[in-house]
Coordinates of C-alpha atoms and ligand atoms in Angstrom, one line a residue:
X1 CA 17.7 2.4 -31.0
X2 CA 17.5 -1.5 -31.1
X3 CA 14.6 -3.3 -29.7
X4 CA 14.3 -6.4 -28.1
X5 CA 11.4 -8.7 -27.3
X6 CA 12.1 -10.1 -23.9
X7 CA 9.8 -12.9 -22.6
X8 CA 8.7 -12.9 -19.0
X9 CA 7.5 -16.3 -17.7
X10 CA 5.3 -16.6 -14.8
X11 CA 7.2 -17.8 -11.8
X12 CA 4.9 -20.6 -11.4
X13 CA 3.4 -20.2 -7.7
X14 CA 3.9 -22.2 -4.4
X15 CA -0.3 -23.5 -4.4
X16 CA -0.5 -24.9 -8.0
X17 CA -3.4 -26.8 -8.1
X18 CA -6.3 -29.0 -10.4
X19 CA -9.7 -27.7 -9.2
X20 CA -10.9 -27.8 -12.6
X21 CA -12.4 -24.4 -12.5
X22 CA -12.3 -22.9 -16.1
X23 CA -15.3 -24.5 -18.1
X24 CA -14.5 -24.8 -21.9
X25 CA -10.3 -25.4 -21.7
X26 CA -10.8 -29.1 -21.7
X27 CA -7.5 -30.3 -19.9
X28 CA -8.7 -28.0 -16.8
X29 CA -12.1 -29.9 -16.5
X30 CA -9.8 -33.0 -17.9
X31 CA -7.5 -32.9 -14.6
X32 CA -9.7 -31.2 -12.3
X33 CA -9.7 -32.9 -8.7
X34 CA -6.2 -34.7 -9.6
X35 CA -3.3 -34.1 -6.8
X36 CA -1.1 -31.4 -8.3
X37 CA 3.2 -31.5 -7.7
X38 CA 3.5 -27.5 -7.3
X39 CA 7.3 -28.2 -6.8
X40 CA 7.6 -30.0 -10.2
X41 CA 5.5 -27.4 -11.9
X42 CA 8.2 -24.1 -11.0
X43 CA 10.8 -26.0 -11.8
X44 CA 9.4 -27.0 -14.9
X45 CA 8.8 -23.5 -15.5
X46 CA 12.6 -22.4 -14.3
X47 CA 13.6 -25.2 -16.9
X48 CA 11.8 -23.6 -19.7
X49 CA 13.1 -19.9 -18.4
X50 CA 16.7 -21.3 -18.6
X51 CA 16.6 -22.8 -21.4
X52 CA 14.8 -19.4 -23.5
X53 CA 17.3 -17.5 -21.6
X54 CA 19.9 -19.6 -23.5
X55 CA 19.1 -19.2 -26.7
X56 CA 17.6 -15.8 -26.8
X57 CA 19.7 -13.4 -23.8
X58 CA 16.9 -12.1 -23.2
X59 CA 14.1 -13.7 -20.6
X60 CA 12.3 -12.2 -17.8
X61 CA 9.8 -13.5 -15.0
X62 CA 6.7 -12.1 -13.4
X63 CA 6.3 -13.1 -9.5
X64 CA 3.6 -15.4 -8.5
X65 CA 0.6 -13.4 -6.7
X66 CA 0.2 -14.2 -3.3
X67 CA -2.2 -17.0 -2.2
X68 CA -4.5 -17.2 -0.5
X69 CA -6.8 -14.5 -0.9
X70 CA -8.8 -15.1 1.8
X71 CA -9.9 -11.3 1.5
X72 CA -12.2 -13.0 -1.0
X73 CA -13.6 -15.6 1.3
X74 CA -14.6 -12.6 3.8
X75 CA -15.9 -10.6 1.2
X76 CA -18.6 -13.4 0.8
X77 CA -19.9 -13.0 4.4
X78 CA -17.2 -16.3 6.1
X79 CA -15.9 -15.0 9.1
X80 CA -14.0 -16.6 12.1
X81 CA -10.1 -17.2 12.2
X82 CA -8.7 -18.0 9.2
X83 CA -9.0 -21.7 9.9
X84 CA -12.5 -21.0 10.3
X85 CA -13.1 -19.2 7.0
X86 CA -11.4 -21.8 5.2
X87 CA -13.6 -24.9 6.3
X88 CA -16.7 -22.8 6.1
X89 CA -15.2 -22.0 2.5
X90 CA -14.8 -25.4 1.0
X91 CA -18.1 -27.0 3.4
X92 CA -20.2 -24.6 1.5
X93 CA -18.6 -24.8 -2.4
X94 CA -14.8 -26.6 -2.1
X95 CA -14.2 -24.6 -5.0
X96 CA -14.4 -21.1 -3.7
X97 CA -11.7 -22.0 -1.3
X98 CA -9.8 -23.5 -4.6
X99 CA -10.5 -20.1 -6.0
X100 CA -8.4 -18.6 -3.3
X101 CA -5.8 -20.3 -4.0
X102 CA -5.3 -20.5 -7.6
X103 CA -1.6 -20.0 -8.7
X104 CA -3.5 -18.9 -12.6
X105 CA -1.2 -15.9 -12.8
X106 CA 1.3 -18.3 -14.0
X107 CA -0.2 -18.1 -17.5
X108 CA 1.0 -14.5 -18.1
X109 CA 0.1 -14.5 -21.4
X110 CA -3.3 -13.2 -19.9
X111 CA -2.1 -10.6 -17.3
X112 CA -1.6 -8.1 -20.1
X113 CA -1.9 -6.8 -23.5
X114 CA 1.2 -5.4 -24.4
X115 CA 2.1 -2.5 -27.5
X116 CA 5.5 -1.6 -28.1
X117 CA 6.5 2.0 -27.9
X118 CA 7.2 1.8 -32.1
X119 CA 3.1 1.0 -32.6
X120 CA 2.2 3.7 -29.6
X121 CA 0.9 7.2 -30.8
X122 CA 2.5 8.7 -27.6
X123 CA 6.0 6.6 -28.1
X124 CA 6.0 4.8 -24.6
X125 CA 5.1 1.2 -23.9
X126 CA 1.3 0.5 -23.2
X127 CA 0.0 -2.4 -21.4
X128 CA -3.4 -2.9 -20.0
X129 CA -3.8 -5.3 -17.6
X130 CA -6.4 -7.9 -18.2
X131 CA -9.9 -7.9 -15.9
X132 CA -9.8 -11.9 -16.8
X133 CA -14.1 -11.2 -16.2
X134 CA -14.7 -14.7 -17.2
X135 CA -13.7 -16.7 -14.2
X136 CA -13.8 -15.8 -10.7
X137 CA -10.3 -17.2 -9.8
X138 CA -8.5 -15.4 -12.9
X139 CA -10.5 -12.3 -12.0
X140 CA -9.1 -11.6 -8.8
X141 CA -5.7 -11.2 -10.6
X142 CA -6.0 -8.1 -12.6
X143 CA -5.1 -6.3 -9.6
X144 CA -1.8 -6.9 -8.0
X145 CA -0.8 -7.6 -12.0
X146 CA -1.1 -4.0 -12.5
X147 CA 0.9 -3.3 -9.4
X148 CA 3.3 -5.6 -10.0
X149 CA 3.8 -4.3 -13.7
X150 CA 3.7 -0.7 -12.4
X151 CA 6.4 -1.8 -10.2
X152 CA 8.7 -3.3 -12.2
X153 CA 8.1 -0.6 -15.2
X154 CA 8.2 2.3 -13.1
X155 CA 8.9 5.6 -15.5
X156 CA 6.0 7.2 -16.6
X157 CA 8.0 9.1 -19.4
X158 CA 8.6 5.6 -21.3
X159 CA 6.5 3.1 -20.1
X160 CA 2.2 3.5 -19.3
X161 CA 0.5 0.8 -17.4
X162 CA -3.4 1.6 -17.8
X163 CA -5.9 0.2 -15.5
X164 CA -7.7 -2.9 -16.2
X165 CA -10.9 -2.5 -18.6
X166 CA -13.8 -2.3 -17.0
X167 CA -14.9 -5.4 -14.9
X168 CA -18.3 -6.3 -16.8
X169 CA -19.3 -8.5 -19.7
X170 CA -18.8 -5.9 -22.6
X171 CA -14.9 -5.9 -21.6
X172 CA -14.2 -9.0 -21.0
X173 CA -10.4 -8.9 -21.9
X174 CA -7.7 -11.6 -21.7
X175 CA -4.7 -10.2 -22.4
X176 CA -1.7 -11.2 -24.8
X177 CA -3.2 -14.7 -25.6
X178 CA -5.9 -13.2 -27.7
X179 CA -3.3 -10.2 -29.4
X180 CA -0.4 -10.9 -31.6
X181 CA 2.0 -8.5 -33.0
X182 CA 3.8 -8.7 -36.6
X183 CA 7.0 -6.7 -37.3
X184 CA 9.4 -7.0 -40.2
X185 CA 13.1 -7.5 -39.6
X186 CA 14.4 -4.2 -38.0
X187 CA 11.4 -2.2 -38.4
X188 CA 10.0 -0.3 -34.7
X189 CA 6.5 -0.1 -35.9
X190 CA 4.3 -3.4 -35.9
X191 CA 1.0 -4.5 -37.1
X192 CA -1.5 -5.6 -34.3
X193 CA -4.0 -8.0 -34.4
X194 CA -6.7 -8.6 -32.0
X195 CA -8.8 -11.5 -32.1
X196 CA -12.2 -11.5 -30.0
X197 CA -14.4 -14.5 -29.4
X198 CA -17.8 -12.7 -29.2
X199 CA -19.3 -9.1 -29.7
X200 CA -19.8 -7.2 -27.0
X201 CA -23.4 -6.7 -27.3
X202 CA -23.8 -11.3 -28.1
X203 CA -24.9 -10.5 -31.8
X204 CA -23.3 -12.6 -35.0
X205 CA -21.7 -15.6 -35.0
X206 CA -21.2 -16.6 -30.8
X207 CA -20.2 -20.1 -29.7
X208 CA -22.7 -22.3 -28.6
X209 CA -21.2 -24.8 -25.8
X210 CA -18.3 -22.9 -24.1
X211 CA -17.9 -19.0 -23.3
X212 CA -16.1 -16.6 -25.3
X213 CA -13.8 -14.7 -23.4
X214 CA -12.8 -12.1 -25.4
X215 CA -15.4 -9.0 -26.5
X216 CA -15.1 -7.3 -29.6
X217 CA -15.0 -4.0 -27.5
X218 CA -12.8 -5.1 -24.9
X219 CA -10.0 -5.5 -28.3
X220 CA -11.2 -2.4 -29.5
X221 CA -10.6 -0.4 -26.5
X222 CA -7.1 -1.7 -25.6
X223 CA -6.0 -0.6 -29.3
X224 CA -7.9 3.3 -28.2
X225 CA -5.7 3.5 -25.4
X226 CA -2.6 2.1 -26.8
X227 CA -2.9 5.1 -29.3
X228 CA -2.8 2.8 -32.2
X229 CA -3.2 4.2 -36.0
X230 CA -5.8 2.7 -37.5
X231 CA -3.5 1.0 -39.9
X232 CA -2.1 -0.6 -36.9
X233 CA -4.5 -3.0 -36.1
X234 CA -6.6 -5.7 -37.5
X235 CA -9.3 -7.1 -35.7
X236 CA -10.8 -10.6 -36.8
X237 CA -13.1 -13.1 -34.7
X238 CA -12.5 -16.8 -33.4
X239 CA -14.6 -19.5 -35.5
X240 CA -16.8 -20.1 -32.7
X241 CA -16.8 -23.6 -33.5
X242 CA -13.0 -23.9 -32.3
X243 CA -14.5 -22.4 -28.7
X244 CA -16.6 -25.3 -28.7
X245 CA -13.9 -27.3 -29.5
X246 CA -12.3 -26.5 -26.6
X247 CA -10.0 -23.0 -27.5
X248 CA -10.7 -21.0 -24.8
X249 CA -8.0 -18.4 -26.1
X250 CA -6.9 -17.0 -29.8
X251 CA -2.9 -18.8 -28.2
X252 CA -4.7 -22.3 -28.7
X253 CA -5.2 -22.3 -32.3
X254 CA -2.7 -19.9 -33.8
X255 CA 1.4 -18.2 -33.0
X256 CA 2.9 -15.2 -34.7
X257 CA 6.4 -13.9 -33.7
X258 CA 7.7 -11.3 -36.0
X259 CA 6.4 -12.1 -39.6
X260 CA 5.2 -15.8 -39.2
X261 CA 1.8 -16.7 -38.5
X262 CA 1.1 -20.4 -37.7
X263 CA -2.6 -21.7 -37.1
X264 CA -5.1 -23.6 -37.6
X265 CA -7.5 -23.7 -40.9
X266 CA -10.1 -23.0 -38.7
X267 CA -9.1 -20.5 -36.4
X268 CA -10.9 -17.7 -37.9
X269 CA -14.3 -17.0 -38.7
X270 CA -14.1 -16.0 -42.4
X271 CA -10.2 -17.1 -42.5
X272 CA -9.6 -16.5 -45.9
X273 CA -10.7 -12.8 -45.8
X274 CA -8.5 -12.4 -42.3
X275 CA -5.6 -13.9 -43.7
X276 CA -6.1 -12.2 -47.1
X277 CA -6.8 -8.8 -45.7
X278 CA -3.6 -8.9 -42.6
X279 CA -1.0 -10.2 -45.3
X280 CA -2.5 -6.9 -47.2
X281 CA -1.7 -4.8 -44.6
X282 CA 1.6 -6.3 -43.2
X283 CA 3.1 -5.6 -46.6
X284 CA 1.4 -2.6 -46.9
X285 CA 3.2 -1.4 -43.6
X286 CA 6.5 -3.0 -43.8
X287 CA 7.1 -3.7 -47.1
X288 CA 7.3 -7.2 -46.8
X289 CA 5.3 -10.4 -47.3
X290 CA 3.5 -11.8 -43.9
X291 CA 4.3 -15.9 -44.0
X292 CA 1.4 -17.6 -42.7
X293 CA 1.7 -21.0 -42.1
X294 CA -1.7 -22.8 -41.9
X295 CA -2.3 -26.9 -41.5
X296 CA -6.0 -27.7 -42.2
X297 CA -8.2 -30.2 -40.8
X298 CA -6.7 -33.0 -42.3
X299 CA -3.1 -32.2 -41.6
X300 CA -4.1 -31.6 -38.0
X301 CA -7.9 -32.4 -36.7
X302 CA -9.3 -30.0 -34.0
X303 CA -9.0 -32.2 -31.5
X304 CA -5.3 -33.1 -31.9
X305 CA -4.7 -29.5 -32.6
X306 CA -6.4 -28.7 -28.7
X307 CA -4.6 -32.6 -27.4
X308 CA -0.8 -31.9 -28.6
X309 CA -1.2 -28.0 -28.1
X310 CA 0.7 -27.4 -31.3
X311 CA -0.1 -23.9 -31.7
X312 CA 0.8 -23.0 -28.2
X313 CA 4.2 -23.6 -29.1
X314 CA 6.6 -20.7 -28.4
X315 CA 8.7 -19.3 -31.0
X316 CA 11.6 -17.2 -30.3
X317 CA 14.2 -15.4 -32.9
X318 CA 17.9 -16.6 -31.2
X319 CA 20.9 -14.9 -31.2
X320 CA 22.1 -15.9 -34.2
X321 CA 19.4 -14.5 -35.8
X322 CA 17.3 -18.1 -36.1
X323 CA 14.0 -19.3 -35.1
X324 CA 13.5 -21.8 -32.8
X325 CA 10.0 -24.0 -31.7
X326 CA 9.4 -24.9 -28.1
X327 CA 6.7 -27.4 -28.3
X328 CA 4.9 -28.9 -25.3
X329 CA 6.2 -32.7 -25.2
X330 CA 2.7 -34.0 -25.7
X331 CA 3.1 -32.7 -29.3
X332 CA 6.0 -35.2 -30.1
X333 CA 3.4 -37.9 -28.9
X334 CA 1.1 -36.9 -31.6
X335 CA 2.0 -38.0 -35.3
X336 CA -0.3 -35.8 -36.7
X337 CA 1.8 -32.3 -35.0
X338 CA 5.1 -34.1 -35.4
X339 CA 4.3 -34.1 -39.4
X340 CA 3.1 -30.6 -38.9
X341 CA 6.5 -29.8 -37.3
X342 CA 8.2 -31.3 -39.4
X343 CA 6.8 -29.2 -42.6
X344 CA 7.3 -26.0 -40.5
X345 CA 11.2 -26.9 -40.6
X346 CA 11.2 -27.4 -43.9
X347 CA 9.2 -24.5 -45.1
X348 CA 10.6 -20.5 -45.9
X349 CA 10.9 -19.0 -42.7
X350 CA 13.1 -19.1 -40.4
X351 CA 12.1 -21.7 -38.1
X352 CA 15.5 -24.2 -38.0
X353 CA 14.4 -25.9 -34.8
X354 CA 12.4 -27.7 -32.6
X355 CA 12.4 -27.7 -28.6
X356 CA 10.6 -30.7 -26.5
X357 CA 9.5 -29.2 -23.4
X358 CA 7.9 -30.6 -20.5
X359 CA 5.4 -28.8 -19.2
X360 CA 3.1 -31.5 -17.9
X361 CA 1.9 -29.3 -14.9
X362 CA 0.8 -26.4 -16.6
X363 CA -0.2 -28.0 -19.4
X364 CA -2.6 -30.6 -16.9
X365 CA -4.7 -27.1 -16.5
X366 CA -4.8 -26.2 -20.0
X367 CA -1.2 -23.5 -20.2
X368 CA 1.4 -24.6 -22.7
X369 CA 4.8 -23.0 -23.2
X370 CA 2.8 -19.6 -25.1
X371 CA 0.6 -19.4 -22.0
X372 CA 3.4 -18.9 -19.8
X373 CA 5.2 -15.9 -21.3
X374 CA 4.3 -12.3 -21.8
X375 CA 6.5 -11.0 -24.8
X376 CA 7.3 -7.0 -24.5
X377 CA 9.8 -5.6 -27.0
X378 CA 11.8 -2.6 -25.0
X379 CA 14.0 -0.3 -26.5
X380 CA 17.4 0.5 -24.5
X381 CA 16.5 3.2 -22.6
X382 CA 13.4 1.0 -21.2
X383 CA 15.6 -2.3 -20.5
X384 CA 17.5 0.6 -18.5
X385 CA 15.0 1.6 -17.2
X386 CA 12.9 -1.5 -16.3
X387 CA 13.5 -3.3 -13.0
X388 CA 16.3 -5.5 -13.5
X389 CA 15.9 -8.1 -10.6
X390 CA 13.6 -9.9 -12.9
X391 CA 16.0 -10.4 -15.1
X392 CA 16.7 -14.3 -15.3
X393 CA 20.5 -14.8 -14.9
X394 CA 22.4 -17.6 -14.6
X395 CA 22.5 -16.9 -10.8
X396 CA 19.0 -16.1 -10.1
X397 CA 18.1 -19.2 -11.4
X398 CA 20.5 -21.2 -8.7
X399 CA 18.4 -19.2 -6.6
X400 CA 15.5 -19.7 -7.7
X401 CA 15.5 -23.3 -8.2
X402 CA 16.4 -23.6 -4.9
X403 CA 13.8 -21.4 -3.3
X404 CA 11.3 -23.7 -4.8
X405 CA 12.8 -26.4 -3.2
X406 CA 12.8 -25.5 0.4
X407 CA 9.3 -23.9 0.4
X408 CA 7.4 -26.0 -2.8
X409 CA 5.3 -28.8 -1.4
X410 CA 5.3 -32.2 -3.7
X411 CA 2.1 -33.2 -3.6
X412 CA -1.3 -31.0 -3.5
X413 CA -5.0 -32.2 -3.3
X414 CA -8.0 -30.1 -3.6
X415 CA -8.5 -31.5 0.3
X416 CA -4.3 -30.0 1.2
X417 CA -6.3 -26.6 0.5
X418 CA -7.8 -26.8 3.7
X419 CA -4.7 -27.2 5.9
X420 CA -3.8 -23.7 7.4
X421 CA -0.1 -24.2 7.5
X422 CA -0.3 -23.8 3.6
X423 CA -1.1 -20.1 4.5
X424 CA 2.3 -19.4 6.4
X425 CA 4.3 -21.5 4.3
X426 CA 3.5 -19.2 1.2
X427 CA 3.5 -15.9 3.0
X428 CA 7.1 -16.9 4.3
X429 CA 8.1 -18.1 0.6
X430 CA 6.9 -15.0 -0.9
X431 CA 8.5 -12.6 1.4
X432 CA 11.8 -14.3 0.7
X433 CA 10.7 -13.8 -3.0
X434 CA 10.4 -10.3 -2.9
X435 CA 13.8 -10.0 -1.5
X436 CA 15.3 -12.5 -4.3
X437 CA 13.9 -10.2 -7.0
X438 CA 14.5 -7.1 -5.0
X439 CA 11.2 -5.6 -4.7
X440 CA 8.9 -4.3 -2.5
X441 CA 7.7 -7.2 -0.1
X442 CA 4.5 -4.8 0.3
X443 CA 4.2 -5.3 -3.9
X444 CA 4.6 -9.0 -3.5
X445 CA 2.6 -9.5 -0.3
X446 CA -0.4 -7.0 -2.2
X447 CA -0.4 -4.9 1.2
X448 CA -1.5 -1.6 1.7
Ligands
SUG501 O1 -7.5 -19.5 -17.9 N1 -6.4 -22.5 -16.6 C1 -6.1 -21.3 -17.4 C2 -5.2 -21.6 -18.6 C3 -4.7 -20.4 -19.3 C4 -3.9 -20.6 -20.5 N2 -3.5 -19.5 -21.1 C5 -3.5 -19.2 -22.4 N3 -4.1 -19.9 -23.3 N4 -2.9 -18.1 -22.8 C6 -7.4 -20.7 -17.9 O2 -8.3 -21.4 -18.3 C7 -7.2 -23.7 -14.7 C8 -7.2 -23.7 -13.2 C9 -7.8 -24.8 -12.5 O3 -8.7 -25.4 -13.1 O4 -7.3 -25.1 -11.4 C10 -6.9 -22.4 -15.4 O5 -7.2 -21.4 -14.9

């Protein structure tokens, strides 16, 4: 049975907005206070969509999580109307009521950790939602992301959506953007490899400046419950001088899609042994060789590596059987990753082109064209299976494009966040999303 990796973006949510609350990703501190354009941001997103959709047949979406959570604001003892709670909100810390209203989900490559069914000891497709523990406003996403996904992959004989980790330090878990699978050509079984950013109990080698965001444990235990072999999975940690640098997830500083690896010389604490070691095992599993592609220091500094966002690029296997790059336009304003592109074309692999995308709003808070895509490789009987109203088509991006544009605002300041008509003009955006997509408005809404 063939499988397919199917991307699914994050619909890119009606209150996108630069608070500037995740300490150590530089563009988020960078941009934080600036006024955000939450209507340019989802279309830029729908553009990207389209445009994957195109070349590939096969690209998803997840729904934006509804905003604001003012449940949160509540919690914290702010009562009154909901006016009320908002200006007690942002007079006490602005950013809590920024916290409310973050449209993060967007940036699926941290809602899950995905295996395919092929790597899974109990043949169905595991995902484990990500706690997000490190920040406050990514945190309060794990839930309605496992409803949503349990939702939209609702058969428990093929498809098994666990619970987040636990919420607490030694689990701290970010999903996809710190996991990366390796398959050969038309092989079902993979090779997984996890990358964490600190030990679970702070021991060894542990940034110095910025958090790490990913645990040792936390990789450990989504591999447990995945029910993946030993010879499966390869675990490896982040140089903790590229944290410091500013590479808040594994996505930042290194890309795999099937047997290509591209990333930085320093992504890796003891790189040569990781590299050494996973090519080891790749062929071991599959026969065949892994090819990493790696630009060092002086091909690419840090800094222009975290600036142009190189190895957040996307890359995607066509229909024709080709691999294409979808760079973030800031990397063809950066010589240094345009003569790093340029060698990628002309090396052995199958990487024939390069995509310019322009993804200026997400990339504003630190999310590049990897950030906003979940990959999960489904067999037929679970694209069957799978709610297809998520599906991008041609039609439901007419419709889409111009939902945004009747219920998108242009313009959003940290000091919008305070005007209560933002409340009713997402709730009414979002029931009409769940009818676009065709589910549940309770699902969408995150009602009882
Ligand atoms: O978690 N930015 C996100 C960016 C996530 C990028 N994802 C991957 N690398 N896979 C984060 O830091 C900024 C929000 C703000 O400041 O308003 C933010 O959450």
């Amino acid at each position: 049975m063939s499988n397919e990796e199917f991307c699914f973006d994050g619909l890119i949510g009606p209150t996108h907005n630069y608070a500037g609350l995740s300490f150590g990703n530089v563009a988020s501190e960078l941009h934080g206070q600036e006024v955000a354009n939450p209507q340019a941001a989802a279309l830029q997103g729908l553009a990207k969509m389209k445009r994957v959709a195109g070349l590939t047949g096969r690209q998803c979406l997840l729904p934006p999580l509804r905003r604001p959570r003012l449940e949160l604001l509540r919690s914290l003892g702010f009562r009154g109307t909901d006016a009320e709670v908002i200006d007690r909100a942002f007079d006490y810390r602005p950013e809590l009521l920024a916290i409310c209203y973050s449209a993060s989900s967007m940036w699926t490559a941290n809602a899950a950790t995905v295996s395919p069914s092929g790597d899974c000891g109990d043949g169905r497709l595991h995902f484990t939602p990500a706690n997000l523990h490190s920040t406050l406003h990514r945190s309060i996403e794990a839930h309605s992301t496992t409803r949503n996904l349990r939702s939209i992959f609702d058969s428990e004989d093929l498809f098994c959506v666990h619970p987040p980790l636990p919420a607490q330090t030694w689990f701290a878990d970010e999903g996809a953007a710190n996991h990366t699978r390796f398959v050969a050509a038309g092989q079902a079984a993979g090779l997984e490899f996890f990358v964490f950013g600190i030990r679970s109990d702070g021991t060894g080698a542990a940034p110095q400046k910025f958090p790490a965001r990913q645990t040792q444990m936390a990789s450990e235990t989504v591999a447990r419950r995945h029910q993946l072999e030993p010879e499966r999975v390869f675990f490896a940690q982040q140089n903790p001088r590229v944290i410091d640098a500013g590479v808040f997830h594994n996505d930042v500083i290194a890309v795999g899609h099937e047997d290509v690896l591209l990333c930085h010389s320093q992504a890796f604490l003891n790189q040569s042994q990781v590299l050494g070691g996973l090519s080891q095992q790749f062929e071991n599993l599959t026969g065949n060789p892994l090819r990493i592609i790696e630009f060092s220091e002086t091909e690419l500094s840090l800094r222009d590596a975290v600036s142009s966002y190189l190895f957040n690029s996307q890359i995607v296997t066509r229909k024709d059987g080709g691999m294409s790059l979808i760079c973030p336009i800031e990397c063809d304003g950066n010589q240094a990753a345009n003569e790093c592109i340029a060698k990628i074309l002309d090396g052995e692999n199958r990487i024939d082109e390069v995509i310019f995308l322009d993804l200026r709003q997400s990339m504003n808070n630190g999310g590049g064209p990897a950030c906003l895509r979940l990959r999960v490789v489904l067999d037929a009987r679970q694209r069957a299976a799978m709610h297809a109203g998520v599906i991008l088509t041609d039609s439901l991006y007419v419709k889409l494009t111009a939902w945004v544009r009747r219920h998108y605002r242009e313009s959003l300041s940290q000091e919008d966040l305070r005007d209560p008509n933002l409340i009713d003009e997402t709730w009414v955006a979002m029931e009409e999303l769940s009818k676009i997509l065709d589910l549940p408005s309770q699902v969408l809404l995150d009602q009882p």
